[in-house]
Short mmCIF file of C-alpha atoms in Angstrom, two decimals:
data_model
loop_
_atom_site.label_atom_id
_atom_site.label_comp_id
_atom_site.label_asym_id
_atom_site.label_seq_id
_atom_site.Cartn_x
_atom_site.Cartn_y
_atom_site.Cartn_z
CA UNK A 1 -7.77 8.93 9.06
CA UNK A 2 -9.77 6.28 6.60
CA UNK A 3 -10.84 1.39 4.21
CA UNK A 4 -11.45 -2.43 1.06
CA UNK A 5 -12.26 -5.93 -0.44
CA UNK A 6 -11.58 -9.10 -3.04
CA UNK A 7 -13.43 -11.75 -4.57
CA UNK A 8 -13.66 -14.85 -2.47
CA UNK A 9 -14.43 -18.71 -3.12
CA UNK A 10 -16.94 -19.84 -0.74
CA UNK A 11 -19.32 -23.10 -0.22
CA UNK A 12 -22.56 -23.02 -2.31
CA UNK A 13 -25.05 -23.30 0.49
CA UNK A 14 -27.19 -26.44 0.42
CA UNK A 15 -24.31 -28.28 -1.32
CA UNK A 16 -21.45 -27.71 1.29
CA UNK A 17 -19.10 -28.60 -1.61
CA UNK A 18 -16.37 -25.57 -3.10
CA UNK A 19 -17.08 -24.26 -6.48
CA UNK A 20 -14.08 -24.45 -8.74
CA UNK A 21 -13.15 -20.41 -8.91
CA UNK A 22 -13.60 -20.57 -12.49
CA UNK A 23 -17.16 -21.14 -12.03
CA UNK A 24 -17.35 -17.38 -11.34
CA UNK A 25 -17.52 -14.42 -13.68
CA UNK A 26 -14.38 -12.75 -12.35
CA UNK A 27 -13.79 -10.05 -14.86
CA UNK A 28 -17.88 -9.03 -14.31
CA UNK A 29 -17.09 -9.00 -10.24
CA UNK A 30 -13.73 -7.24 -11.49
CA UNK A 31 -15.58 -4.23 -13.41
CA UNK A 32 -17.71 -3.70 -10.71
CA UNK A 33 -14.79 -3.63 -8.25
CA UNK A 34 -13.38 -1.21 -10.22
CA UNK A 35 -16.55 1.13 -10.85
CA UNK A 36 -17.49 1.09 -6.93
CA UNK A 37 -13.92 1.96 -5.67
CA UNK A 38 -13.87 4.81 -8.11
CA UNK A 39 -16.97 5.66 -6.71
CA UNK A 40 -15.86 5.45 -3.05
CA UNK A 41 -12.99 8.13 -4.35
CA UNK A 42 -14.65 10.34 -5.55
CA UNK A 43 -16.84 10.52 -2.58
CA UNK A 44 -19.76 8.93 -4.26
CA UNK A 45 -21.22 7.11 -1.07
CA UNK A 46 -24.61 6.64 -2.64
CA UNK A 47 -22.93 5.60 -5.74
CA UNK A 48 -20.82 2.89 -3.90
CA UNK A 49 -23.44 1.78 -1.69
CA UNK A 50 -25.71 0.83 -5.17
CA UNK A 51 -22.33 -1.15 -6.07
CA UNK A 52 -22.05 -3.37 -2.68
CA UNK A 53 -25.80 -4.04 -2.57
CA UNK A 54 -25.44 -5.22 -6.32
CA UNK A 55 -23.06 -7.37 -5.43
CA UNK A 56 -24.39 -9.06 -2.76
CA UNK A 57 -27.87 -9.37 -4.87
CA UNK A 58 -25.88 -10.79 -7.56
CA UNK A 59 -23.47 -13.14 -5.84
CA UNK A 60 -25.14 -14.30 -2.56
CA UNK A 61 -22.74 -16.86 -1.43
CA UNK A 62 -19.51 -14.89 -2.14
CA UNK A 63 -18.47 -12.43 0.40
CA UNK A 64 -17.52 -9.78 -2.02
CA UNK A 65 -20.37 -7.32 -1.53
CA UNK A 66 -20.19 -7.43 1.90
CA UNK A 67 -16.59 -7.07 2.02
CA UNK A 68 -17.23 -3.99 -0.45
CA UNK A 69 -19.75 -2.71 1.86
CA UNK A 70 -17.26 -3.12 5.17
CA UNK A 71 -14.53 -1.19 3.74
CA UNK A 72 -17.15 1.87 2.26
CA UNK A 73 -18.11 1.82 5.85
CA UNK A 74 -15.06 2.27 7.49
CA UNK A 75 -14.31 4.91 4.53
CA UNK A 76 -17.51 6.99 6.10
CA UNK A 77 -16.84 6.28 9.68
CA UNK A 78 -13.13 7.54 10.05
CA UNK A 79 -14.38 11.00 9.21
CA UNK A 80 -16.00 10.97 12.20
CA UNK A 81 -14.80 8.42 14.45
CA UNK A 82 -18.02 9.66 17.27
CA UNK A 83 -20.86 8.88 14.79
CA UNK A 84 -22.50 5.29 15.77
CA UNK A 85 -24.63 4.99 12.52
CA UNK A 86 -22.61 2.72 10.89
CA UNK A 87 -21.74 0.24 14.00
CA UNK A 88 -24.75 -2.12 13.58
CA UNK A 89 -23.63 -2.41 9.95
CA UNK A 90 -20.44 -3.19 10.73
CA UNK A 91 -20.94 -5.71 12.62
CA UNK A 92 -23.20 -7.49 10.89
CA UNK A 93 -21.54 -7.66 7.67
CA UNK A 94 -18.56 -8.31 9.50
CA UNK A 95 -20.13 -11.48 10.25
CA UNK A 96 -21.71 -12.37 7.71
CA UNK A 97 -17.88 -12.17 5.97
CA UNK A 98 -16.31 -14.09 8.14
CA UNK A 99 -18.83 -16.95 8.03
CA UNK A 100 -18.51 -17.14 4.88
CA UNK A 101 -14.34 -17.19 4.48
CA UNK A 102 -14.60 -19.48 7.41
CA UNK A 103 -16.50 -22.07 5.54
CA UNK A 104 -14.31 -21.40 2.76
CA UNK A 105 -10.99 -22.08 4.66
CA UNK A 106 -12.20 -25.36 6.47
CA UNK A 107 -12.84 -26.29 2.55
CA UNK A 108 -9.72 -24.94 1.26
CA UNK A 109 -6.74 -24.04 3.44
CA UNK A 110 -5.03 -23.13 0.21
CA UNK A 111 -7.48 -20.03 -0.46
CA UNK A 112 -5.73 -17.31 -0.67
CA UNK A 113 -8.71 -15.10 -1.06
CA UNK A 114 -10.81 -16.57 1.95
CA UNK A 115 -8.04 -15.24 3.87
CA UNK A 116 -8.01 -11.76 2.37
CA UNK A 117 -11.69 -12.00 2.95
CA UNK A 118 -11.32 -12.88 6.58
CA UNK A 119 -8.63 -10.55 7.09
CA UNK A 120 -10.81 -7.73 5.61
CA UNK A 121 -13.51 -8.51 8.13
CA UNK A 122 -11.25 -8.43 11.19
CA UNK A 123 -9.69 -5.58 9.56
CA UNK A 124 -12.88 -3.53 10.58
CA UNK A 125 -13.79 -5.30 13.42
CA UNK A 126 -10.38 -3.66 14.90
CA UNK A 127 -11.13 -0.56 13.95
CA UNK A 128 -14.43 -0.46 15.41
CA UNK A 129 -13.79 -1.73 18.79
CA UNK A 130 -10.91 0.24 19.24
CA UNK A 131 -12.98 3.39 18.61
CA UNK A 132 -15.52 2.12 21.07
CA UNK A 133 -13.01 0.97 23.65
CA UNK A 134 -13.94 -2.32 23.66
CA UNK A 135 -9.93 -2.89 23.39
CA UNK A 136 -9.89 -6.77 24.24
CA UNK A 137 -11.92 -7.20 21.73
CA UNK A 138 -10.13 -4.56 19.53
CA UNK A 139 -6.63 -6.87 20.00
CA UNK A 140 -8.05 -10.02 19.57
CA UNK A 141 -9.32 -8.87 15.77
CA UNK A 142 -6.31 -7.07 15.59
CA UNK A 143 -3.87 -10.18 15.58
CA UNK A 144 -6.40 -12.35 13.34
CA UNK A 145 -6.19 -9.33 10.97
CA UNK A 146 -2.59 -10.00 10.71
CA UNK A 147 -2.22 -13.52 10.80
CA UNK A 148 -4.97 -13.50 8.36
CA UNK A 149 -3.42 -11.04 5.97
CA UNK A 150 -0.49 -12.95 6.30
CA UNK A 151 -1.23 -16.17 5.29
CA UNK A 152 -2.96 -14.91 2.67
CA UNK A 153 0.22 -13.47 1.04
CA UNK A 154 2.30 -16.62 1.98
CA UNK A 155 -0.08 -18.25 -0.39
CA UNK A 156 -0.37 -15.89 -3.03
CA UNK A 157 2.78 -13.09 -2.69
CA UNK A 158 1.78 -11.18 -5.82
CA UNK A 159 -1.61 -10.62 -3.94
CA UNK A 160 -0.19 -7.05 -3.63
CA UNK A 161 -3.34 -5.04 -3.02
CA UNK A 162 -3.39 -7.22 0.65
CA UNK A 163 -0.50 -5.37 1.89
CA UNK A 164 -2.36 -2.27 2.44
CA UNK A 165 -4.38 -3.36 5.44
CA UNK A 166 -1.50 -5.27 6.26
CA UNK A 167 1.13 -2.25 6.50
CA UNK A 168 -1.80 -0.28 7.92
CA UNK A 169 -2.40 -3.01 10.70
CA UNK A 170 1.08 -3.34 11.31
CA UNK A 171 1.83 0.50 11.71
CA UNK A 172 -0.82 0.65 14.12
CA UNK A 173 -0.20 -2.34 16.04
CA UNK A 174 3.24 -0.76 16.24
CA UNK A 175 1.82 2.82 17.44
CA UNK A 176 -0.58 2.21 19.76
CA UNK A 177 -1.90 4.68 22.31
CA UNK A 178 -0.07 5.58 25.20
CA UNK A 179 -3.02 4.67 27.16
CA UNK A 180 -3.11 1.35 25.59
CA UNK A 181 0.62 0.13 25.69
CA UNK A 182 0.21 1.01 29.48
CA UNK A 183 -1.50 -2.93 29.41
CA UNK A 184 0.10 -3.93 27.45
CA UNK A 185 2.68 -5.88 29.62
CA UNK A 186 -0.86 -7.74 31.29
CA UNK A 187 -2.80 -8.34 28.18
CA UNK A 188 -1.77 -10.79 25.83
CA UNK A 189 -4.22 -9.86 22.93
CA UNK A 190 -2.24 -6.76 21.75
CA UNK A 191 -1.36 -7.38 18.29
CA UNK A 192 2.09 -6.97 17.39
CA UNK A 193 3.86 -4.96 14.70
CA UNK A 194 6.33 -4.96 11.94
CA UNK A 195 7.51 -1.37 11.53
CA UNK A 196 10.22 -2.77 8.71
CA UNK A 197 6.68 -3.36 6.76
CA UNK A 198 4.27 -1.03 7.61
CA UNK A 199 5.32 2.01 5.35
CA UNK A 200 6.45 -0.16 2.78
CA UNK A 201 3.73 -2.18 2.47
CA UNK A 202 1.72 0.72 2.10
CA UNK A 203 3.92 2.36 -0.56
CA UNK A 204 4.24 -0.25 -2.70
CA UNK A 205 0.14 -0.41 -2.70
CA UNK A 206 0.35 3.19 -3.53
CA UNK A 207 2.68 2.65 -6.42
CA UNK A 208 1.26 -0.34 -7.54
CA UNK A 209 -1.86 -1.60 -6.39
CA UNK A 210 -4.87 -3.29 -8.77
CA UNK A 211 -7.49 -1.57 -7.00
CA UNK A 212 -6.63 0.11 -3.74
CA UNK A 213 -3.95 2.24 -5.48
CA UNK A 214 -5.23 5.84 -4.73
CA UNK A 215 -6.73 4.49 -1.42
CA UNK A 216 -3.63 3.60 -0.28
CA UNK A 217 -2.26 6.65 -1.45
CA UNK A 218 -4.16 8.56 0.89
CA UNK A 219 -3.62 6.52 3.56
CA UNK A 220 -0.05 6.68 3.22
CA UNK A 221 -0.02 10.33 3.23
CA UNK A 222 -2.21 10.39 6.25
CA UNK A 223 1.05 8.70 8.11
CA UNK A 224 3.68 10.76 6.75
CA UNK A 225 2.26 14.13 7.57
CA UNK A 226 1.93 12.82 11.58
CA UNK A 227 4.68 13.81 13.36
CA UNK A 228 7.10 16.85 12.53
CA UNK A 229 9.59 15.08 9.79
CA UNK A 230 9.56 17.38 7.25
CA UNK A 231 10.78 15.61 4.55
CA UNK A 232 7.77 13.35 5.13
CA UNK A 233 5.47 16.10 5.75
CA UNK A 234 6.31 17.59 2.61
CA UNK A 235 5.95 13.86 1.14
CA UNK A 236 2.57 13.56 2.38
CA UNK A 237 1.37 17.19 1.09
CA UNK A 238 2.49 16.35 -2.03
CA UNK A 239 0.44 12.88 -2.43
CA UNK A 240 -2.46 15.10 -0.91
CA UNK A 241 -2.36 17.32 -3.64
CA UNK A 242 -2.29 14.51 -5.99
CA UNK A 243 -5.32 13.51 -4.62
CA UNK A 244 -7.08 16.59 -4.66
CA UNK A 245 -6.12 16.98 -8.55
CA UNK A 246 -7.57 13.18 -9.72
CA UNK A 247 -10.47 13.48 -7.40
CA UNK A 248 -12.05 17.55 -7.19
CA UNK A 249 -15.19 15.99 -5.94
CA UNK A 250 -14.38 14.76 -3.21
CA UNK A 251 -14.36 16.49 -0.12
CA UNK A 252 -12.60 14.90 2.41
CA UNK A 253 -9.40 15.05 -0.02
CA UNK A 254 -9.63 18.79 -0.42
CA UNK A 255 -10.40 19.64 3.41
CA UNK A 256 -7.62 16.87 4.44
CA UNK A 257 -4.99 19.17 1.89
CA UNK A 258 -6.34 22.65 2.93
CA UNK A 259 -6.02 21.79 6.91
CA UNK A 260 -2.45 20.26 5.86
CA UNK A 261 -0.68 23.44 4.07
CA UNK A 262 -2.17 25.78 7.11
CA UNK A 263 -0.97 23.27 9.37
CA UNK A 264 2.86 23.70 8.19
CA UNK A 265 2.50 27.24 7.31
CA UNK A 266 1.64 27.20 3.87
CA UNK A 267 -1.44 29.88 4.82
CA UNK A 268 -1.32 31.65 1.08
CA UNK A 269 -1.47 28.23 -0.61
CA UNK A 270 -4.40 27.04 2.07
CA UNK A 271 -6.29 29.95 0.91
CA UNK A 272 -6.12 29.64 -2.30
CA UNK A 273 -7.11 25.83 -1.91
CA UNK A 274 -10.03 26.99 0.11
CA UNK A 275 -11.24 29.43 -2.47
CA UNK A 276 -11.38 27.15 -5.23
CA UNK A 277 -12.80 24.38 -3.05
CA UNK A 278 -15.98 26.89 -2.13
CA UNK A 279 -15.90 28.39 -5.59
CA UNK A 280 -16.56 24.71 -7.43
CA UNK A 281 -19.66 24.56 -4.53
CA UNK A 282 -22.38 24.03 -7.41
CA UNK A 283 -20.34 22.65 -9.56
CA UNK A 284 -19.44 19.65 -7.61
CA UNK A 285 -22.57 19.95 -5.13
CA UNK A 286 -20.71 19.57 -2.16
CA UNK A 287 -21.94 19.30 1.14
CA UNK A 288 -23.16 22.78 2.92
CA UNK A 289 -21.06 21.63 6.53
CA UNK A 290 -18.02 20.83 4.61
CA UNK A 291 -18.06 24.60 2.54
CA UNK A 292 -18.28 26.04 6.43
CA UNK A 293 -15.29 23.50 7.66
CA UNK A 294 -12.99 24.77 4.51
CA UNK A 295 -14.43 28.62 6.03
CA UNK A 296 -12.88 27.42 9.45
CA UNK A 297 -9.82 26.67 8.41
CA UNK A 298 -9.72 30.08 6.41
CA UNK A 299 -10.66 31.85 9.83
CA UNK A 300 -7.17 30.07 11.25
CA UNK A 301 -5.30 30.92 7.87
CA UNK A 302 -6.81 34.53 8.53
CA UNK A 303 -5.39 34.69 12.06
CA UNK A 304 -2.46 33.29 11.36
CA UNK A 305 -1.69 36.28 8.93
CA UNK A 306 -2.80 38.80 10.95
CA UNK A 307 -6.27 39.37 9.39
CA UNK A 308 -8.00 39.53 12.41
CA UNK A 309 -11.30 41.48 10.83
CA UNK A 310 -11.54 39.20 8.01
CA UNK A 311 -10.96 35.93 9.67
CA UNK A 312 -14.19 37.49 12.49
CA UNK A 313 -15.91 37.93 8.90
CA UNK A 314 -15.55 34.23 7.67
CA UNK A 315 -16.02 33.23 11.09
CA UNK A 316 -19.28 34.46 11.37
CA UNK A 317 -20.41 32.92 8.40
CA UNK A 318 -20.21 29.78 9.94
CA UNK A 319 -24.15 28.14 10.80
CA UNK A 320 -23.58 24.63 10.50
CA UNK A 321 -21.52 24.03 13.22
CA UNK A 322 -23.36 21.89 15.36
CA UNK A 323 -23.35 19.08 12.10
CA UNK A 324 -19.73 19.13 12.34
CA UNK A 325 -17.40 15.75 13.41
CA UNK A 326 -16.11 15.55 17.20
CA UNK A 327 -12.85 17.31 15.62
CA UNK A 328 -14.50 19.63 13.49
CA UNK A 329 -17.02 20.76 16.42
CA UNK A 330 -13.43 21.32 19.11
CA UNK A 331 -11.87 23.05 16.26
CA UNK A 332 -14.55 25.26 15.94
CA UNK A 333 -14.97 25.86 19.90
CA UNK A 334 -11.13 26.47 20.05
CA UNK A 335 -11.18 29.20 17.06
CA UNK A 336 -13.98 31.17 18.82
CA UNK A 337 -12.01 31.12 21.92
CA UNK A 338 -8.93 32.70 20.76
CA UNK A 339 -11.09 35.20 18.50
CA UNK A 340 -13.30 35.95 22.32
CA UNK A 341 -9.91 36.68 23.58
CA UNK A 342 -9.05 38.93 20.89
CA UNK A 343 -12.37 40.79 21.28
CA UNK A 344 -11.48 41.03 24.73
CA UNK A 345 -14.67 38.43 26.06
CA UNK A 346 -12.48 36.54 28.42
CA UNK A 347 -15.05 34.78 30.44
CA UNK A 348 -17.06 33.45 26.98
CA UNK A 349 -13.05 32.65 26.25
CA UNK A 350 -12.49 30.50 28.81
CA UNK A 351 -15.82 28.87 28.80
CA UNK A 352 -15.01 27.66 25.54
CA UNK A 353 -11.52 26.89 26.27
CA UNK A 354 -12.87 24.45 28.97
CA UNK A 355 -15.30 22.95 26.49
CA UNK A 356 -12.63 21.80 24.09
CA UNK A 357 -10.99 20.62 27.17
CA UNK A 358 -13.62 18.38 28.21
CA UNK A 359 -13.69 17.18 24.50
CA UNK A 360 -10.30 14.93 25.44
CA UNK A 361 -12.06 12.15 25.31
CA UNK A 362 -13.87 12.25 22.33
CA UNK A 363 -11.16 13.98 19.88
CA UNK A 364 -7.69 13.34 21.78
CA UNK A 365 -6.01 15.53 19.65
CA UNK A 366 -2.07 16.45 21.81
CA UNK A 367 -1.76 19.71 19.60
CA UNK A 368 -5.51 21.38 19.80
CA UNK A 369 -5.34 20.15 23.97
CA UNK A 370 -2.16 22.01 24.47
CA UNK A 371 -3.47 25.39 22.48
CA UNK A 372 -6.75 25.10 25.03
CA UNK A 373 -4.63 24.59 27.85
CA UNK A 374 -3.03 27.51 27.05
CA UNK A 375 -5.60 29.62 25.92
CA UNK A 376 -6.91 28.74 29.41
CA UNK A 377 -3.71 29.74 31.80
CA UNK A 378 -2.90 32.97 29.35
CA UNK A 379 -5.25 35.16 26.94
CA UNK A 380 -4.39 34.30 23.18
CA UNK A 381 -3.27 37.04 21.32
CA UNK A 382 -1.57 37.10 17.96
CA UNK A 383 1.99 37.08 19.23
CA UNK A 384 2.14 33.39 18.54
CA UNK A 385 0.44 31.58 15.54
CA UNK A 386 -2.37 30.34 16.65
CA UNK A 387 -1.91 27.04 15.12
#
């Protein structure tokens, strides 16, 4: 899943007095709001990362770079939710955020965009902790995201672009792990929901958001195709194809559809998606680990239709394995256990079964756990989709 930022009025430092808002160049901050979240989309980290770094160089007591730079961050870190690169980062921007919309807020309890600000910063902070299991913290940041995001919007209800972390925090709020709502009669800090909101929210940021339209587009079609509704499911592919049409370059949209239309039995399609995703390699200059993730999920399109010499082909020419995410990597180990059971290598089939097993904990995936577990008590064979 993966991600976000607005201009903010904050104290010149020295002064400690609030600089009227049309002090600013807006529609310069504006343009390069606009250039860096294109950026971000197309998958343009480097690109973005130039943007956010301007913008803090340019505007040192506004908290739009690092804002900028908080949401790119959380953009690279929910590909791979294990990677701690990007923690120190987060957290210090983070910081340096919310001291500044603090400031702001004790100036002006009528700024709308100090809140966003804030709300932006907590926004992360959730995320973050809640990967890391640091969940009081996690819950604490959770609710300030909210009431944050909130009263930014009672100020200012056409800020409409706010509603996407919003919906997104309240969604999640809403569908917490099991292994978190088991506290949540003790702990007090679990943020609380509003599943009236949450899509909606999101939607309407989809349909008509200033700058986090096609971000929220993706993130809404990351909800809909959880779960087994298929009129949602079919919702979400379609938004995902979207996507992948406005954006070829990037990656994570193409992999995201290609997993998706295997994943509901679309295996022709998936194929097809796959081929022209490793086809446009040089064209778009795409990462060599992502070409051998779209060859894994051909492998499982393969199997799925029966093609067991052909998927052992693509398999094989698989190297970059080991650079894969946490669900990437107990994908992979789960493909080459059902293809050791279909070469008959039971005990290299089990071993590997066990070893997505003992991945639980850092890819807690209910679908690829059950398919180990089974793998495990019975010998795959191609009697039953693999997927």
């Amino acid at each position: 899943m993966y991600q976000w930022f607005l201009p903010v009025l904050i104290l010149l430092l020295g002064s400690f007095q609030a600089q009227s808002s049309q002090e600013f160049p807006w529609a310069e901050i504006a343009t390069l709001k606009v250039k860096g979240t294109e950026l971000r989309l197309r998958g343009d980290f480097a690109g973005a990362n130039r943007v956010s770094r301007q913008l803090k160089e340019t505007y040192p007591d506004l908290g739009i770079g690092y804002a900028f730079n908080l949401n790119t961050l959380v953009t690279q870190l929910s590909w791979d939710e294990q990677q701690t690169r990007f923690d120190k980062d987060i957290l210090q921007d983070a910081e340096k955020t919310l001291s500044i919309c603090r400031k702001q807020i004790d100036s002006d309890q009528g700024d709308y965009r100090a809140h966003y600000l804030c709300g932006q910063a907590h926004f992360a902070l959730t995320y973050l902790h809640a990967l890391r299991g640091n969940y009081y913290r996690a819950g604490t940041n959770g609710s300030k995201t909210i009431s944050s995001l909130e009263q930014a919007l009672k100020i200012n209800p056409e800020l409409t672009d706010a509603k996407m972390h919003l919906g997104v925090s309240y969604y999640y709020a809403d569908n917490l792990p099991s292994y978190i709502k088991v506290f949540s009669k003790l702990l007090w800090f679990i943020p609380t929901g509003n599943s009236d909101k949450s899509l909606p929210y999101v939607r309407e940021v989809a349909k008509k958001g200033k700058y986090f339209k096609d971000v929220a587009k993706y993130l809404y079609a990351s909800i809909l195709i959880e779960g087994d509704d298929e009129e949602r499911l079919a919702t979400g592919t379609t938004l995902l194809q979207e996507l992948v049409s406005s954006y070829p370059e990037n990656s994570r949209f193409q992999l995201r559809y290609i997993s998706q239309l295997g994943a509901t039995g679309r295996h022709e399609q998936s194929l097809n998606a796959a081929d022209t995703f490793i086809t446009t390699d040089e064209q778009y200059k795409r990462d060599p680990v992502d070409i051998d993730l779209a060859r894994l999920w051909v492998t499982r399109d393969l199997l799925n239709l029966k093609q067991v010499k052909k998927a052992i082909v693509t398999f094989n020419e698989i190297t970059r394995q080991v650079s894969f995410s946490a669900w990437g990597r107990a994908w992979y180990l789960l493909t080459h256990a059902q293809i050791s059971d279909l070469q008959k290598q039971r005990n290299m089939a089990k071993n590997l079964y066990n070893r997505v097993i003992k991945l639980h904990e850092k890819y807690p995936s209910s679908t690829i756990l059950s398919l180990a577990r089974a793998g495990l008590n019975q010998p795959f064979t191609l009697t039953e989709p693999p997927l």
